[in-house]
Short mmCIF file of C-alpha atoms in Angstrom, two decimals:
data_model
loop_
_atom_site.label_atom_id
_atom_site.label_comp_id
_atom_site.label_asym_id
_atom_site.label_seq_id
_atom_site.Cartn_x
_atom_site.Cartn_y
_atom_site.Cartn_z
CA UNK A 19 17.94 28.85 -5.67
CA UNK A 20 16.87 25.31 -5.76
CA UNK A 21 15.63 23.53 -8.74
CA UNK A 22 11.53 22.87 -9.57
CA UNK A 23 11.63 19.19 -8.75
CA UNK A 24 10.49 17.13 -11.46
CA UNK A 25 7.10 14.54 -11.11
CA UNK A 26 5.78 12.24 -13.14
CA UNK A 27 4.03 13.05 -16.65
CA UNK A 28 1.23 10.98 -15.53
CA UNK A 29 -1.06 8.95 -17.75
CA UNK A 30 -3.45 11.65 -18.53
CA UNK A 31 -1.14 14.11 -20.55
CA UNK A 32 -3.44 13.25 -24.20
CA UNK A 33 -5.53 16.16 -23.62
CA UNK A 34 -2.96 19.14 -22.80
CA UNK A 35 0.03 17.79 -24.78
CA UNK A 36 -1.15 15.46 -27.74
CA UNK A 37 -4.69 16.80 -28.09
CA UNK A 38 -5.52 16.52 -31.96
CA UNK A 39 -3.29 12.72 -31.83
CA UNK A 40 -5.50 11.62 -29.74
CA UNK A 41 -8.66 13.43 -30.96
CA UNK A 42 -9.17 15.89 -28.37
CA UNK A 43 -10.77 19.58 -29.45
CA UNK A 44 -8.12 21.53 -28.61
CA UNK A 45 -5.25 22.59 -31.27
CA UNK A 46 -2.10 20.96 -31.16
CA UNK A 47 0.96 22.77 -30.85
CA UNK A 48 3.36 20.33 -31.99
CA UNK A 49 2.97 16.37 -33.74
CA UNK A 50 5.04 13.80 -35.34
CA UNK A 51 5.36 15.96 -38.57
CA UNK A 52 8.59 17.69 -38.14
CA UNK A 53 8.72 18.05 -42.08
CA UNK A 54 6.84 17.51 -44.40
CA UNK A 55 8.28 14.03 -46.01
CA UNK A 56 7.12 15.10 -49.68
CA UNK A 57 9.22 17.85 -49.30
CA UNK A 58 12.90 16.33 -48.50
CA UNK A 59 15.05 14.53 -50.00
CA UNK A 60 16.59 13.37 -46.41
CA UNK A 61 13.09 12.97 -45.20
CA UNK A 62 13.48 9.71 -42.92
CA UNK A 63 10.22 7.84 -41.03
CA UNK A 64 11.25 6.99 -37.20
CA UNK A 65 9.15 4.20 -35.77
CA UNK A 66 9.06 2.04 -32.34
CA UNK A 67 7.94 0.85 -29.28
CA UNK A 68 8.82 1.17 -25.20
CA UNK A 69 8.65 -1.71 -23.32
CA UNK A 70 8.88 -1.86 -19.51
CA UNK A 71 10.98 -4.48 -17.45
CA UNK A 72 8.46 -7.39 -18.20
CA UNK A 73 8.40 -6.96 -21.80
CA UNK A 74 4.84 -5.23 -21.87
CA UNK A 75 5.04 -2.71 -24.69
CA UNK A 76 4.19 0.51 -23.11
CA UNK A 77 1.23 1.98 -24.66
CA UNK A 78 0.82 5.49 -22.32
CA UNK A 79 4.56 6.57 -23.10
CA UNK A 80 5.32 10.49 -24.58
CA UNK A 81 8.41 10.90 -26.75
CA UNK A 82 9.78 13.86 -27.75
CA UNK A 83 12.30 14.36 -30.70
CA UNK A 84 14.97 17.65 -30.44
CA UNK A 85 16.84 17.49 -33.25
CA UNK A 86 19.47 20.31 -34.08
CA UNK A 87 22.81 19.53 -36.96
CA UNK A 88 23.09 23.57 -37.44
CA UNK A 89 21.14 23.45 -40.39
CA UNK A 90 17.76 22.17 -39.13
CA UNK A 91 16.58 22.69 -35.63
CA UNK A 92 13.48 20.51 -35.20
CA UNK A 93 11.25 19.48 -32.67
CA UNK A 94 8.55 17.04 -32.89
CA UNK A 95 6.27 14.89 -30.30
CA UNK A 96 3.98 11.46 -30.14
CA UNK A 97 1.96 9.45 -27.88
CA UNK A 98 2.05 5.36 -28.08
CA UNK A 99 -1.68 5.55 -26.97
CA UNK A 100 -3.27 5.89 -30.91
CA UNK A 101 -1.31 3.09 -33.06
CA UNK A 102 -2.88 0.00 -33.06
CA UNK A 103 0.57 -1.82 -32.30
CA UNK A 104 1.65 1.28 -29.14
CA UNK A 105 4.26 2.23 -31.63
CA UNK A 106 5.54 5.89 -32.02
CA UNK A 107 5.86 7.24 -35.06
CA UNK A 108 7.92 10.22 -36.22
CA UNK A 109 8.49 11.68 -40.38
CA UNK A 110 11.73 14.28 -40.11
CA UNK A 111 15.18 14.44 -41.91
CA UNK A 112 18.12 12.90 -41.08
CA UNK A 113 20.15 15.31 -39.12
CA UNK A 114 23.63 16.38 -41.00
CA UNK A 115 27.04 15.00 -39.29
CA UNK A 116 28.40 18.39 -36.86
CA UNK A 117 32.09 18.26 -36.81
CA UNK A 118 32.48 14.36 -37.73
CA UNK A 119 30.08 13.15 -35.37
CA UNK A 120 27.75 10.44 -35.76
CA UNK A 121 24.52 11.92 -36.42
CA UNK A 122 21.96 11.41 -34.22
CA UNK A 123 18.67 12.43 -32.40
CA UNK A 124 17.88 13.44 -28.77
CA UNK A 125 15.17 11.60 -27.50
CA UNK A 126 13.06 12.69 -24.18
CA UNK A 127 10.87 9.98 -22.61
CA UNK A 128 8.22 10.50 -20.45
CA UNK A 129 5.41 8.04 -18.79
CA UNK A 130 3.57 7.16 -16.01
CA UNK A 131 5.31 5.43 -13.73
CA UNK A 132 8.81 7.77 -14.79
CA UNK A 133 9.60 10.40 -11.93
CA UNK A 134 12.13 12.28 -14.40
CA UNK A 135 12.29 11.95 -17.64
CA UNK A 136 14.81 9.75 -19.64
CA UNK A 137 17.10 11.33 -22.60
CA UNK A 138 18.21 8.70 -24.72
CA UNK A 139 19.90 9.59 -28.30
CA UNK A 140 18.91 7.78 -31.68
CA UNK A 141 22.19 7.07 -33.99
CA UNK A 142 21.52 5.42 -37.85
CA UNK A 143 22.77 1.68 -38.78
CA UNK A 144 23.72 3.46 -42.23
CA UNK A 145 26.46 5.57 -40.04
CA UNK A 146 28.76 3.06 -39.46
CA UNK A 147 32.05 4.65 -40.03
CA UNK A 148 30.80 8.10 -38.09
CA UNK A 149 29.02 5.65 -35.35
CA UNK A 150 32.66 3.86 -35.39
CA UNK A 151 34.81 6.86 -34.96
CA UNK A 152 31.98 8.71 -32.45
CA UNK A 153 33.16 10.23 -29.22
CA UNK A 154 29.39 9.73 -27.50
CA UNK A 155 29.05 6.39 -28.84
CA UNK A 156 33.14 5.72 -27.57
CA UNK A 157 31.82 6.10 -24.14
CA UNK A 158 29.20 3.78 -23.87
CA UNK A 159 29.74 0.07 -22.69
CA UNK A 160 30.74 -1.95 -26.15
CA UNK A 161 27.90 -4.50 -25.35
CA UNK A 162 25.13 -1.92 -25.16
CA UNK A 163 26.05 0.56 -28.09
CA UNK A 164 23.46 -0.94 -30.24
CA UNK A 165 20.91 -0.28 -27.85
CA UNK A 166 21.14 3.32 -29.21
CA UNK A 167 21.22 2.42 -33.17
CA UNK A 168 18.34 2.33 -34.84
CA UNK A 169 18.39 -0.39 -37.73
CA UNK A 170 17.04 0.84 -41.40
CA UNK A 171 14.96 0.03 -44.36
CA UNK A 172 15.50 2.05 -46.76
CA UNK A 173 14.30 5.56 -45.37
CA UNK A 174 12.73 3.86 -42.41
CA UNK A 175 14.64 3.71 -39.16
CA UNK A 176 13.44 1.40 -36.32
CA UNK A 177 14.48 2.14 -32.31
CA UNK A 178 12.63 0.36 -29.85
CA UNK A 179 13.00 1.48 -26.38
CA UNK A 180 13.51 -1.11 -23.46
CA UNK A 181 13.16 0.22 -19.70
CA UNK A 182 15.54 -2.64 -18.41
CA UNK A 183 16.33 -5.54 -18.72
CA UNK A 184 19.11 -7.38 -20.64
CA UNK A 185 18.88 -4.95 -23.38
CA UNK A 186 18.00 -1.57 -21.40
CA UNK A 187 18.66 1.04 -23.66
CA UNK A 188 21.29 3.68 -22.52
CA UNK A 189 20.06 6.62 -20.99
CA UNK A 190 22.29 9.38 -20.58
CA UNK A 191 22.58 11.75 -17.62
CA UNK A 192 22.65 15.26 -19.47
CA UNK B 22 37.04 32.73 -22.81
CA UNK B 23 34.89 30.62 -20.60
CA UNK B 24 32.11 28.20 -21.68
CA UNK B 25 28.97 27.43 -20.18
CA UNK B 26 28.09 24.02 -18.80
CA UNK B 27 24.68 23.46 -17.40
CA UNK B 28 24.61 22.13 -13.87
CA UNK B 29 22.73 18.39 -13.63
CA UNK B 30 19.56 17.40 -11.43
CA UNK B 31 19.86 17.93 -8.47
CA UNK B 32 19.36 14.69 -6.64
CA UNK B 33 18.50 16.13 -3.51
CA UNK B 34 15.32 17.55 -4.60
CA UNK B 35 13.92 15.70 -7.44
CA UNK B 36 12.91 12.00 -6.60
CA UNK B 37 14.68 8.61 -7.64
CA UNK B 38 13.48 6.71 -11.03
CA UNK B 39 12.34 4.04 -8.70
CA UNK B 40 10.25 4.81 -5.57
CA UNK B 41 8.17 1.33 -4.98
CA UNK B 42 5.35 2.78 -2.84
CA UNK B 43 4.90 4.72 -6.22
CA UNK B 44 4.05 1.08 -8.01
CA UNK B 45 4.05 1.96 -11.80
CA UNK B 46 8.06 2.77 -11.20
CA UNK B 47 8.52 -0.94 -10.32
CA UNK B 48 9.16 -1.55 -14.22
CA UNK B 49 9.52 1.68 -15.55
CA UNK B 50 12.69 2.96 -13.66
CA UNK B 51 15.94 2.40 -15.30
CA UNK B 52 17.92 0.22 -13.67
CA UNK B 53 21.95 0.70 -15.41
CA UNK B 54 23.77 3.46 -14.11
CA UNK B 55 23.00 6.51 -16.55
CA UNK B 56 26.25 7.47 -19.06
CA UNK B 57 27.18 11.14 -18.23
CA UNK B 58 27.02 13.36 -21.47
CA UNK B 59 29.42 15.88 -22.52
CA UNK B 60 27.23 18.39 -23.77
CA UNK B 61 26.86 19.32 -27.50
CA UNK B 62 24.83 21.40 -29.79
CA UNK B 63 21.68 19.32 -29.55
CA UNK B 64 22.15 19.60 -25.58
CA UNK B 65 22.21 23.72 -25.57
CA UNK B 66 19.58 24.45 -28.21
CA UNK B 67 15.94 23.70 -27.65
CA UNK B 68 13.23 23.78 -29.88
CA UNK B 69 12.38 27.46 -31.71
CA UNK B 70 9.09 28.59 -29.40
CA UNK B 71 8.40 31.08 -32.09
CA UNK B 72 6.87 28.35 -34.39
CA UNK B 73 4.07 27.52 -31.11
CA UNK B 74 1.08 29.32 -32.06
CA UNK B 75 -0.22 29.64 -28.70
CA UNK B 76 -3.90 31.51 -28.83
CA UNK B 77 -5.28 34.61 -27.14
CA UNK B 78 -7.24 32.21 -24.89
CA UNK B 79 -5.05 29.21 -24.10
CA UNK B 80 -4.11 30.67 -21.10
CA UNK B 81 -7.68 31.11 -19.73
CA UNK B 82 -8.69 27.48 -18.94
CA UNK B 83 -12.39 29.06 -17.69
CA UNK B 84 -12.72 30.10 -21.34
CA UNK B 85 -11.31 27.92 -23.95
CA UNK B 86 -13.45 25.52 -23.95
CA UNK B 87 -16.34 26.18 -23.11
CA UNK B 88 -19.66 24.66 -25.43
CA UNK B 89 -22.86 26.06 -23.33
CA UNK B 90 -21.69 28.16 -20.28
CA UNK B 91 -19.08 28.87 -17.74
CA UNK B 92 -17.47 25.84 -16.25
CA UNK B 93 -18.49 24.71 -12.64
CA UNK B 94 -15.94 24.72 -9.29
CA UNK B 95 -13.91 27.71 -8.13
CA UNK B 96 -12.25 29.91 -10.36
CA UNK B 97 -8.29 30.79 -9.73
CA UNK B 98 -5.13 32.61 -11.14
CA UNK B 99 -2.49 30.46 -10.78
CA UNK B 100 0.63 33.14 -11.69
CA UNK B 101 4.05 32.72 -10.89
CA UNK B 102 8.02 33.50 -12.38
CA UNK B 103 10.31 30.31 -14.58
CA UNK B 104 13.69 31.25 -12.86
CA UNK B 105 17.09 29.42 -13.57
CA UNK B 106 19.29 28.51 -10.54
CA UNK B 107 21.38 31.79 -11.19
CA UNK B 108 19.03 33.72 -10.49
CA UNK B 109 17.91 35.15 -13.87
CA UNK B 110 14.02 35.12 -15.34
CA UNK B 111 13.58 32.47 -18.27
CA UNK B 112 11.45 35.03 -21.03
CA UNK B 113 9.76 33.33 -23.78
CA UNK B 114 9.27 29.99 -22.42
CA UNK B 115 6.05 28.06 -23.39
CA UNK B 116 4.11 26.18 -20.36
CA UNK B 117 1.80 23.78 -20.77
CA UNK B 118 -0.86 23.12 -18.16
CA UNK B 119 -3.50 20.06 -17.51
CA UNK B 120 -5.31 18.93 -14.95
CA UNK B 121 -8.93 16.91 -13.62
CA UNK B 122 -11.91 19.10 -13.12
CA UNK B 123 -13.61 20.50 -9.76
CA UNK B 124 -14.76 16.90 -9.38
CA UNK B 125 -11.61 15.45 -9.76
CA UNK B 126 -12.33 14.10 -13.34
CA UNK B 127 -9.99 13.98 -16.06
CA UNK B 128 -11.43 14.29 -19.22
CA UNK B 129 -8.98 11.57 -20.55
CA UNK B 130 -10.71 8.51 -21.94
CA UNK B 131 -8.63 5.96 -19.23
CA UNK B 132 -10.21 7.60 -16.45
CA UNK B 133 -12.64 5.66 -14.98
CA UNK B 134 -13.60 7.63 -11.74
CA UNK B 135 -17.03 7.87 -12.16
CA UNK B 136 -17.80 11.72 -11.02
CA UNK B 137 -18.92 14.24 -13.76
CA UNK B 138 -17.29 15.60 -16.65
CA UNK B 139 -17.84 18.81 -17.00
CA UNK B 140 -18.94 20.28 -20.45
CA UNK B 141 -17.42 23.20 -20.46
CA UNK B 142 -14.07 22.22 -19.15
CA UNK B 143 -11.49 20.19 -21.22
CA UNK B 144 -8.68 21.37 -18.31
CA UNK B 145 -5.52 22.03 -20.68
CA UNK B 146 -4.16 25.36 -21.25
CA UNK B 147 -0.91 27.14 -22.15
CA UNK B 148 0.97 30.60 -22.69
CA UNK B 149 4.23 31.77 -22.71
CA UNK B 150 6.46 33.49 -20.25
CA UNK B 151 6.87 37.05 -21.06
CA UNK B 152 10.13 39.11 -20.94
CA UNK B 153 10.77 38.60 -17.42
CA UNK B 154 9.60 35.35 -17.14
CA UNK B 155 6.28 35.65 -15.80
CA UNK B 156 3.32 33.93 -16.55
CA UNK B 157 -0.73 33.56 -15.26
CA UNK B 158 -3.30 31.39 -16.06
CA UNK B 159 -6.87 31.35 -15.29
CA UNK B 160 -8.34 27.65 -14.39
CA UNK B 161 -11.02 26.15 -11.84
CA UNK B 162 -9.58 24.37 -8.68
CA UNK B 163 -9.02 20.70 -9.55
CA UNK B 164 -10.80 17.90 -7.30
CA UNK B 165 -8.70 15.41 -5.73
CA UNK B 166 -9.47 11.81 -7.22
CA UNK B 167 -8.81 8.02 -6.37
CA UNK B 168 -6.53 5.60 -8.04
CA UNK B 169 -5.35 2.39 -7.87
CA UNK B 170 -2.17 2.25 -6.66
CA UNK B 171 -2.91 1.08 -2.93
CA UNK B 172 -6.19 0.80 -0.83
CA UNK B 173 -8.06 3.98 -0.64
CA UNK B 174 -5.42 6.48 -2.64
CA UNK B 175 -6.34 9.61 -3.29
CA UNK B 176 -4.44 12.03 -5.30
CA UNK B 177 -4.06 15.58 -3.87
CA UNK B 178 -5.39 18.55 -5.77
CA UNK B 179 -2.87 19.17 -8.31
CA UNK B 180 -1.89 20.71 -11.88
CA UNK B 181 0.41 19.09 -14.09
CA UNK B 182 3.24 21.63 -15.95
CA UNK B 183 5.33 21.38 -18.68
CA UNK B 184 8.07 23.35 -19.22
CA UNK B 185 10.61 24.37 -21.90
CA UNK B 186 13.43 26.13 -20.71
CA UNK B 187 16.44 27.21 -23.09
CA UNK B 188 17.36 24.05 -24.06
CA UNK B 189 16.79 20.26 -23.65
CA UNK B 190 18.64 20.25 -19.97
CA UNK B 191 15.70 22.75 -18.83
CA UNK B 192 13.24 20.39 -19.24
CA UNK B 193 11.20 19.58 -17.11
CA UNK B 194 7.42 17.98 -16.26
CA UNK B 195 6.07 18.23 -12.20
CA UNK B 196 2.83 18.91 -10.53
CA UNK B 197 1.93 21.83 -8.86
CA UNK B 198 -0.09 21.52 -5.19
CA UNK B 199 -2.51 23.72 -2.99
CA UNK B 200 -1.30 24.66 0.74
CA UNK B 201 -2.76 22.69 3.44
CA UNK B 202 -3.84 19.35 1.49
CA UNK B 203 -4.34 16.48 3.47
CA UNK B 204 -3.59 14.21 0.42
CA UNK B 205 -0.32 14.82 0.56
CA UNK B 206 0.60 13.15 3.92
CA UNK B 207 -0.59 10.08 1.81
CA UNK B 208 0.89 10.59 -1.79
CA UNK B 209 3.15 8.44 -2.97
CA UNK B 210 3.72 10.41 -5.97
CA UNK B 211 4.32 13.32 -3.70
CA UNK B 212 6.68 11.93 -1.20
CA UNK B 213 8.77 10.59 -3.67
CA UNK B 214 10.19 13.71 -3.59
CA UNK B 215 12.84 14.13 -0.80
CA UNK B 216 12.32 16.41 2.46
CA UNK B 217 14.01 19.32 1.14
CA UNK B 218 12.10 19.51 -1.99
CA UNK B 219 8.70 19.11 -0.98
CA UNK B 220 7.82 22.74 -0.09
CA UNK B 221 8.98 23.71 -3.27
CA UNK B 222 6.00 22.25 -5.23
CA UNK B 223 3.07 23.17 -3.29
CA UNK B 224 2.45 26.80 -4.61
CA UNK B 225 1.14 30.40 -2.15
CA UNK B 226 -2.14 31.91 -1.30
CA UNK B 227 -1.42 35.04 -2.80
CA UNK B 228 -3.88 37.93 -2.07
CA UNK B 229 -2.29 40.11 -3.82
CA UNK B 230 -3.05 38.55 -7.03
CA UNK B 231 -6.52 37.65 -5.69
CA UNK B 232 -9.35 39.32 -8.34
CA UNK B 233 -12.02 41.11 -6.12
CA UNK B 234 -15.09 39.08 -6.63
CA UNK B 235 -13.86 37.15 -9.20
CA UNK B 236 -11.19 34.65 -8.30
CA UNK B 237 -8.54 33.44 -5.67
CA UNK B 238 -4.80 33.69 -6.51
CA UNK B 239 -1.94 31.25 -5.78
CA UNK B 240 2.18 32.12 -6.91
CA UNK B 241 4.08 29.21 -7.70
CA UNK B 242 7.48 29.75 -9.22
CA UNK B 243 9.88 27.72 -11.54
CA UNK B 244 13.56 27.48 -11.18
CA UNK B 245 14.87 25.52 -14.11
CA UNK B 246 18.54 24.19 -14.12
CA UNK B 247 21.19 26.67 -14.18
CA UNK B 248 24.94 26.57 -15.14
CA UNK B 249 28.67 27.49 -14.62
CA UNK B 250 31.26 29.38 -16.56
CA UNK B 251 33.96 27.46 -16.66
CA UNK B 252 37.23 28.55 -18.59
CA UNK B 253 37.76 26.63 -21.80
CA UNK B 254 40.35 24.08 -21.66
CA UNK B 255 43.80 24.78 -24.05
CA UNK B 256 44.97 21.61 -25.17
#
């Protein structure tokens, strides 16, 4: 059998897939909450933007967050169309290091204008030794690894996401 | 001992990142070659479904949002099976549906097409797949509508799904279509999708799953990516 082929998210996904983020009567079934940040002591804030190959920050993007270390197996999702800068925002815990890698998050992108979906993978500045050592990281191109690091302050982590360009981000074919 | 490794997209059905006549891919599409992923934990676990709380009506787009009445256009079951390429039903699954209204109105604030909302229609729904993978909704027919990517575009009549899968590699986000649309001689969107895998999104008049004097039914199946067993490498 063949596989579903895949078409774009569109720009009108608010109302079936980010209803209550975007004000919409209809009950969410997942948001940018993946834990409650009062409640851990690994509880990290993930924030940043998409921009598209002229450097337009991309305000009708979806991201989705899978994040799974063997302890916690989260999921979370967020629109750029509500912040008043585009940016997406995301409150979880740092994922544990599996079997001395890096940790990291899978990221799914999704947007109008994106026939299939990208996967990208967020790794922490703070990691350097794991991020050193990492297989995943190993086999990306030197000159773009940073592309997939997002830099901290304190517990907040900043990853912007660049379509192309100079500094495309790596997207992975998974 | 054999492992499992999930097979990639398949390029010759799903479209390229950049199609031009499709003009919002013009600076969207990634442009450096993708870096092939060994695949890990993260890659062959997806999110726990049993956390959703999907409600009794979600599925029933006629009903779950309704304010003063029963929306307006024609009512239909749109029911179908979420497959992998073995072969074998994907149970549990959560879809998630949206679409425009009978007159081709999105209820999203960006649309600017000016034909009527309809009160009683938001136009998102979802359910899960049950134990063999099947799933039904109830909606109204969606309206075709214009937009701006060339002179005179329509969109055909369509319905946006998400799906799940059982893991991140099983995603996957496409539109469903009716038999016999003119639109789609004319859809960039559409045609972005090679020959081969056109047929495969435009779902069946099915009159089997037709309601007497209630509603028309269409069948449109899923088939999600599959995988191989492959014996483990001894170093």
């Amino acid at each position: 059998m063949r596989q579903t082929p895949s078409q774009t998210v569109g720009p009108y996904f608010a109302y079936g897939l980010t209803p209550e983020q975007y004000l919409y009567d209809f009950k969410s079934l997942v948001g940018n909450e993946m834990v409650s940040p009062l409640d851990h002591d690994r509880a990290i804030t993930i924030v940043g933007k998409v921009f598209d190959g002229q450097g337009v920050v991309i305000s009708d993007a979806m991201i989705e967050i899978w994040q799974n270390d063997g302890q916690n197996q989260l999921f979370g999702r967020f629109g750029t169309g509500t912040d008043a800068e585009s940016r997406f925002i995301f409150h979880t815990i740092k994922p544990a290091s599996v079997n001395g890698q890096a940790p990291y998050l899978s990221v799914i992108i999704f947007m109008r204008g994106q026939q299939i979906h990208s996967y990208t993978r967020i790794y922490f500045s703070d990691e350097t030794d794991l991020n050193t050592k990492d297989a995943v990281l190993s086999l990306v191109p030197e000159d773009r690894r940073d592309t997939l690091i997002a830099k901290n302050k304190g517990n907040i982590y900043e990853f912007n996401i660049y379509m192309q360009g100079e500094n495309e981000t790596v997207f992975f074919d998974i | 001992m054999s492992q499992i490794i999930y097979n990639s997209f398949d390029r010759e059905v799903h479209p390229a990142y950049l199609t031009p006549e499709y003009k919002s891919t013009i600076y969207r599409a990634p442009q450096k070659p993708l870096v092939l992923l060994k695949q890990s934990l993260s890659e062959l676990t997806g999110p726990v479904f049993g956390d959703f709380n999907v409600g009794p009506l979600d599925h029933d787009l006629t009903k779950n949002t309704v304010k003063n009445g029963e929306p307006i256009g024609e009512r239909i079951i749109v029911h179908g099976k979420v497959m992998n390429e073995n072969g074998y039903p994907v149970p549990n699954t959560l879809i998630e549906i949206w679409q425009a209204n009978s007159a081709g109105r999105y209820v999203h604030k960006v649309d600017q097409h000016e034909a009527p909302l309809d009160p009683n229609f938001l136009g998102a729904g979802r359910c899960m797949t049950d134990s063999d993978g099947n799933y039904k909704f109830y909606t109204i027919k969606p309206g075709a509508y214009p937009w701006g990517n060339h002179y005179n575009a329509w969109r055909p009549n369509h319905i946006h799904f998400s799906l799940f899968g059982a893991n991140i590699t099983n995603r996957l986000v496409t539109q469903m279509y009716f038999p016999g649309d003119p639109l789609l001689d004319y859809d960039p969107v559409f045609l972005s999708v090679p020959p081969k895998g056109r047929e495969l999104l435009i779902c069946k008049f099915d009159l089997g799953a037709t309601e007497p004097s209630f509603a028309l039914g269409y069948r449109f199946d899923f088939v999600l990516r599959g995988y191989k067993q492959t014996p483990f490498e001894t170093l």
